[in-house]
GROMACS .gro file of C-alpha atoms in nm:
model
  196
    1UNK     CA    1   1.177   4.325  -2.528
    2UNK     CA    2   1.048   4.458  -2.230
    3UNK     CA    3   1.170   4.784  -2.095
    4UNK     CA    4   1.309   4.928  -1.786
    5UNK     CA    5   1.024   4.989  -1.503
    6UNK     CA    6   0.702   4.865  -1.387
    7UNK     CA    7   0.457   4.684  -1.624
    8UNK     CA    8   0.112   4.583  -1.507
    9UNK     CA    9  -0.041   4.244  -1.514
   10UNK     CA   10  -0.395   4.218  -1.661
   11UNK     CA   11  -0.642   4.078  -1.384
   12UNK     CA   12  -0.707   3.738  -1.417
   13UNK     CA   13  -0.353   3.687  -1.477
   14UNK     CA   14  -0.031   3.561  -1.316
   15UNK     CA   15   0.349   3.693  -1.383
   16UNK     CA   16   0.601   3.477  -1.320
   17UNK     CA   17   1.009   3.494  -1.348
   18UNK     CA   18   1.149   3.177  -1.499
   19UNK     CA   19   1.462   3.087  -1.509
   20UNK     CA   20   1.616   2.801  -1.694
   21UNK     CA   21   1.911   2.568  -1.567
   22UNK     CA   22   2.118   2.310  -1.682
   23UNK     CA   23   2.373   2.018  -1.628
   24UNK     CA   24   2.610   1.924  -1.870
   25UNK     CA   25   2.741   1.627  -1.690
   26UNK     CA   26   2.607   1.426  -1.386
   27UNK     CA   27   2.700   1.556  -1.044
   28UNK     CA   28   2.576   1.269  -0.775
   29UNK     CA   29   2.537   1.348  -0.430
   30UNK     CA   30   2.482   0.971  -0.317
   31UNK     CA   31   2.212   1.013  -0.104
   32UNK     CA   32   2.052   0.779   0.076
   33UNK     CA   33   1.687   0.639   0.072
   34UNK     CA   34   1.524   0.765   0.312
   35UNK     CA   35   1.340   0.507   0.545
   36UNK     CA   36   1.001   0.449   0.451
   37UNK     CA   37   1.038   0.508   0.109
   38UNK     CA   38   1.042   0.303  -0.217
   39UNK     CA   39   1.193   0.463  -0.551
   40UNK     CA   40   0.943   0.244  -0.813
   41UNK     CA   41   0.839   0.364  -1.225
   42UNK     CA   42   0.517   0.531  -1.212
   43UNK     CA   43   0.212   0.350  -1.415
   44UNK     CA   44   0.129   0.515  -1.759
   45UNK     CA   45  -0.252   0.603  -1.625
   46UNK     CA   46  -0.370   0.938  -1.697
   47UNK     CA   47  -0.634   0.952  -1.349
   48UNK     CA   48  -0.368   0.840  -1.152
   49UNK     CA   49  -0.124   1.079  -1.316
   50UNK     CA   50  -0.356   1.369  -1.265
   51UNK     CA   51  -0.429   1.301  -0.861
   52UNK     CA   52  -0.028   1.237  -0.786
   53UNK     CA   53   0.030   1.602  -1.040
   54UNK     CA   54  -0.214   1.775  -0.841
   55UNK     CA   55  -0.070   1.629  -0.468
   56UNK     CA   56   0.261   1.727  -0.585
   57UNK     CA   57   0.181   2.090  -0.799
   58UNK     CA   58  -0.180   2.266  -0.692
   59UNK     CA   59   0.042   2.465  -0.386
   60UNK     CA   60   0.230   2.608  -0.606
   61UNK     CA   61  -0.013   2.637  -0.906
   62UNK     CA   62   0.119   2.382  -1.156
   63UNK     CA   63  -0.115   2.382  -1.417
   64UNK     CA   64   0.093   2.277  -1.735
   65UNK     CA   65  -0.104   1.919  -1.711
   66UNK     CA   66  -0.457   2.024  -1.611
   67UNK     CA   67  -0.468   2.236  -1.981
   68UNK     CA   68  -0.449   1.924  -2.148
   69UNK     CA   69  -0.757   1.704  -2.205
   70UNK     CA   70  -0.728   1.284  -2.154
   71UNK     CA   71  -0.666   1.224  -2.539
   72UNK     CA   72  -0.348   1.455  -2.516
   73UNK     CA   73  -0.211   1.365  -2.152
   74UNK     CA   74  -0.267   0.966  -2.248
   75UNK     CA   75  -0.012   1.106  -2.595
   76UNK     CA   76   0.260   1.219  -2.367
   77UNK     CA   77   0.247   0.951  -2.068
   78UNK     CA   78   0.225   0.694  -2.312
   79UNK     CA   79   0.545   0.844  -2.533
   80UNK     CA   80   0.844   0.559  -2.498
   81UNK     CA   81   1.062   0.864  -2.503
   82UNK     CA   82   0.883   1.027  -2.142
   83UNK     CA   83   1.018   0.825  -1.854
   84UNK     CA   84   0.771   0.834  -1.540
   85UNK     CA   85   0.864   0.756  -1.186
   86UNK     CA   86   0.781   0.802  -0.822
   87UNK     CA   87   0.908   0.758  -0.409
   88UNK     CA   88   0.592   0.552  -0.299
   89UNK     CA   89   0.524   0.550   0.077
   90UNK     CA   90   0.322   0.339   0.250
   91UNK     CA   91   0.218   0.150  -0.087
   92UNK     CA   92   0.092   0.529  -0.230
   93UNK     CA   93   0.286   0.734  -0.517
   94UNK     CA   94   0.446   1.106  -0.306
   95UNK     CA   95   0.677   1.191  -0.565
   96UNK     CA   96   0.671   1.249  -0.930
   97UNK     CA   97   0.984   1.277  -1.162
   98UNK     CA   98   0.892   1.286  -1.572
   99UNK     CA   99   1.206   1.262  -1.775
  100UNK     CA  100   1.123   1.354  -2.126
  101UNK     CA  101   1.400   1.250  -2.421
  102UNK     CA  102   1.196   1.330  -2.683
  103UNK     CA  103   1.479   1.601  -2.828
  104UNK     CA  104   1.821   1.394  -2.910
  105UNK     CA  105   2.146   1.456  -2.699
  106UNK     CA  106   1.915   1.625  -2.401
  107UNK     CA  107   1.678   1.526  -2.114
  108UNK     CA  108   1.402   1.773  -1.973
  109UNK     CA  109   1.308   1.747  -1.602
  110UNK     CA  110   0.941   1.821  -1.729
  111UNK     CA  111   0.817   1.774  -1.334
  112UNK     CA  112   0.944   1.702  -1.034
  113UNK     CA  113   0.795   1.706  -0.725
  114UNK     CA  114   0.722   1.543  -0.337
  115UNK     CA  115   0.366   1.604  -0.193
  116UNK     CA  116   0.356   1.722   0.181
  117UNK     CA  117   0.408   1.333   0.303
  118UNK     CA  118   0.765   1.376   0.211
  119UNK     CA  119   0.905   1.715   0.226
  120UNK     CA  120   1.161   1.753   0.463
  121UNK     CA  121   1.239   1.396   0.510
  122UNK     CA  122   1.541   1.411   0.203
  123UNK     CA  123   1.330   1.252  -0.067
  124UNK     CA  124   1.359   1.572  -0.249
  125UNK     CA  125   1.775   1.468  -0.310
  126UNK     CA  126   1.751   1.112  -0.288
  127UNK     CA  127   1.486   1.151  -0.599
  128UNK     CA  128   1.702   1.422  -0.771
  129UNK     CA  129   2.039   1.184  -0.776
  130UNK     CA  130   1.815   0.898  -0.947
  131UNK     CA  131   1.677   1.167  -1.182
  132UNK     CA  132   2.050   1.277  -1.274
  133UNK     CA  133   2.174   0.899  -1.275
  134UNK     CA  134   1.824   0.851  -1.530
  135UNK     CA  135   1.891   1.084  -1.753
  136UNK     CA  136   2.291   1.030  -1.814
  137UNK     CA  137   2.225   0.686  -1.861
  138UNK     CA  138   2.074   0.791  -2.176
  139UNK     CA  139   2.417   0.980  -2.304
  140UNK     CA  140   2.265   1.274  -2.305
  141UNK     CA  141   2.474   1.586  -2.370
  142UNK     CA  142   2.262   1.861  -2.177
  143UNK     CA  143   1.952   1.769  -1.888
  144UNK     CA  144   1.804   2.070  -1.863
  145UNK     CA  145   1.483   2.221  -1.668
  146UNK     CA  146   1.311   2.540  -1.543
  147UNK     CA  147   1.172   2.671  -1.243
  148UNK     CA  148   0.991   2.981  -1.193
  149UNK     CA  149   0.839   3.246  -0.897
  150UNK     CA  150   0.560   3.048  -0.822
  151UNK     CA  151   0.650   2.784  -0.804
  152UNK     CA  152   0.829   2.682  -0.407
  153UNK     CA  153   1.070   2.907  -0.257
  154UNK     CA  154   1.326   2.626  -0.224
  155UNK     CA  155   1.319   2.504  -0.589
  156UNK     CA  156   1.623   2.737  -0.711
  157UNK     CA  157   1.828   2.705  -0.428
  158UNK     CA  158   1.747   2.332  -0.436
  159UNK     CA  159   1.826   2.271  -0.801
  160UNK     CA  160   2.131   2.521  -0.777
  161UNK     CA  161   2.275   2.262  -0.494
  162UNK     CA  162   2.201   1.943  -0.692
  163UNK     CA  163   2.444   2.072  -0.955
  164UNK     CA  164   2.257   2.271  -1.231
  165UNK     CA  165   2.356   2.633  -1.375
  166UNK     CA  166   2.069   2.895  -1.463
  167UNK     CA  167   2.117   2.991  -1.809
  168UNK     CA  168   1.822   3.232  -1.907
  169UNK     CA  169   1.523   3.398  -1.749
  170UNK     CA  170   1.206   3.504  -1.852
  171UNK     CA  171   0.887   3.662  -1.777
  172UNK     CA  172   0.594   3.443  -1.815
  173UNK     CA  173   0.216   3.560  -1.806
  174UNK     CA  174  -0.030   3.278  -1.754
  175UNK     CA  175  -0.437   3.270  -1.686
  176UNK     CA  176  -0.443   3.242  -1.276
  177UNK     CA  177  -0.540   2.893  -1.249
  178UNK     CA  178  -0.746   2.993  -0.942
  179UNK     CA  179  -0.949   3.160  -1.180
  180UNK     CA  180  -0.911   3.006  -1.506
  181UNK     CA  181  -0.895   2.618  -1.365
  182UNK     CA  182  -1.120   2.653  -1.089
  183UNK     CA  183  -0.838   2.603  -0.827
  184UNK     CA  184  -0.912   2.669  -0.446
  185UNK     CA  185  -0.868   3.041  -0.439
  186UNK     CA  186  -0.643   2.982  -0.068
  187UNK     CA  187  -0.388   2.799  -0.274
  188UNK     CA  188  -0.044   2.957  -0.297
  189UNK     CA  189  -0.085   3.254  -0.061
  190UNK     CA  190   0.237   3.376  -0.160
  191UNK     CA  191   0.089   3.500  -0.485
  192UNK     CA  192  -0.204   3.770  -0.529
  193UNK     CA  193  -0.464   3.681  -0.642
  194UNK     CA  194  -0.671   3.931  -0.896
  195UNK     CA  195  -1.024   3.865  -1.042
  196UNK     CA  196  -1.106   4.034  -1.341
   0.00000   0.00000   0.00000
């Protein structure tokens, strides 16, 4: 347990606040498709996995995926119990929503994500209201997911208004995938970056 006060972060490193949510039962918005877009399952292939993760995530330093060699990615896309999908636009995946049911009676939101082609346009809900409608289908009890400080500024808010209740938060220290990963030290400007 960590104590009242200030607690330095190693160099190197990256602290994040994350904060779990949940839905216990579907709450649909019914939006739209936005023009332009197509709502289409996303192909089990780890390359093409890895460009559309790091479109959607390297902003805001997702590096969950990029830890994992081809061997172990190829094991979870290939998983009949991890449901892939994407908003394509202009014949190219922009979106990525991974639905994993591996745990009975629950759903995680593992990712979900637009790249810059569609932000602001209202893919973000349309794709949200499929993921919901996805995930009840299943008669799931819980569809649950987490967020965190680096990741965008809008994702709590946005997840909040889709319907889901935080229900924990944590403190998470990670290797700085600027560092660690070789990520473009400009990335994510919104959080420091400290070589050791």
């Amino acid at each position: 347990m960590l104590s009242d006060g200030f607690h330095d972060i190693p160099k190197g490193k990256v602290a994040m606040v994350v904060t779990d949510l949940e839905m216990r039962a579907p709450q649909l918005r019914g939006v739209p498709m936005p023009d332009g877009v197509s709502f289409a399952p996303l192909a089990r292939d780890v390359t093409l996995y890895r460009d559309l993760f790091a479109r959607v995530g390297r902003d805001w330093l997702w590096y969950g995926r990029s830890l994992l060699d081809d061997r172990a990615l190829g094991t979870i896309l290939h998983d009949a119990d991890v449901h892939l999908f994407t908003l394509r636009k202009d014949g190219r995946p922009e979106a990525l929503l991974e639905l994993d049911f591996r745990h009975d009676g629950a759903c995680e939101l593992a990712y979900f994500g637009l790249t810059s082609a569609l932000i602001g346009t209202g893919s973000g809900a349309y794709l949200m209201d499929r993921a919901i409608e996805l995930a009840f289908e299943r008669g799931i009890d819980r569809f649950h997911l987490h967020t965190c400080t680096i990741d965008s500024p809008q994702a709590l808010g946005f997840y909040r208004r889709a319907g889901f209740t935080p229900t924990r938060q944590r403190i998470e220290v990670a290797d700085d995938p600027r560092i660690s990963l070789g990520y473009d030290p400009a990335l994510a400007p919104h959080v420091p970056l400290f070589r050791p």
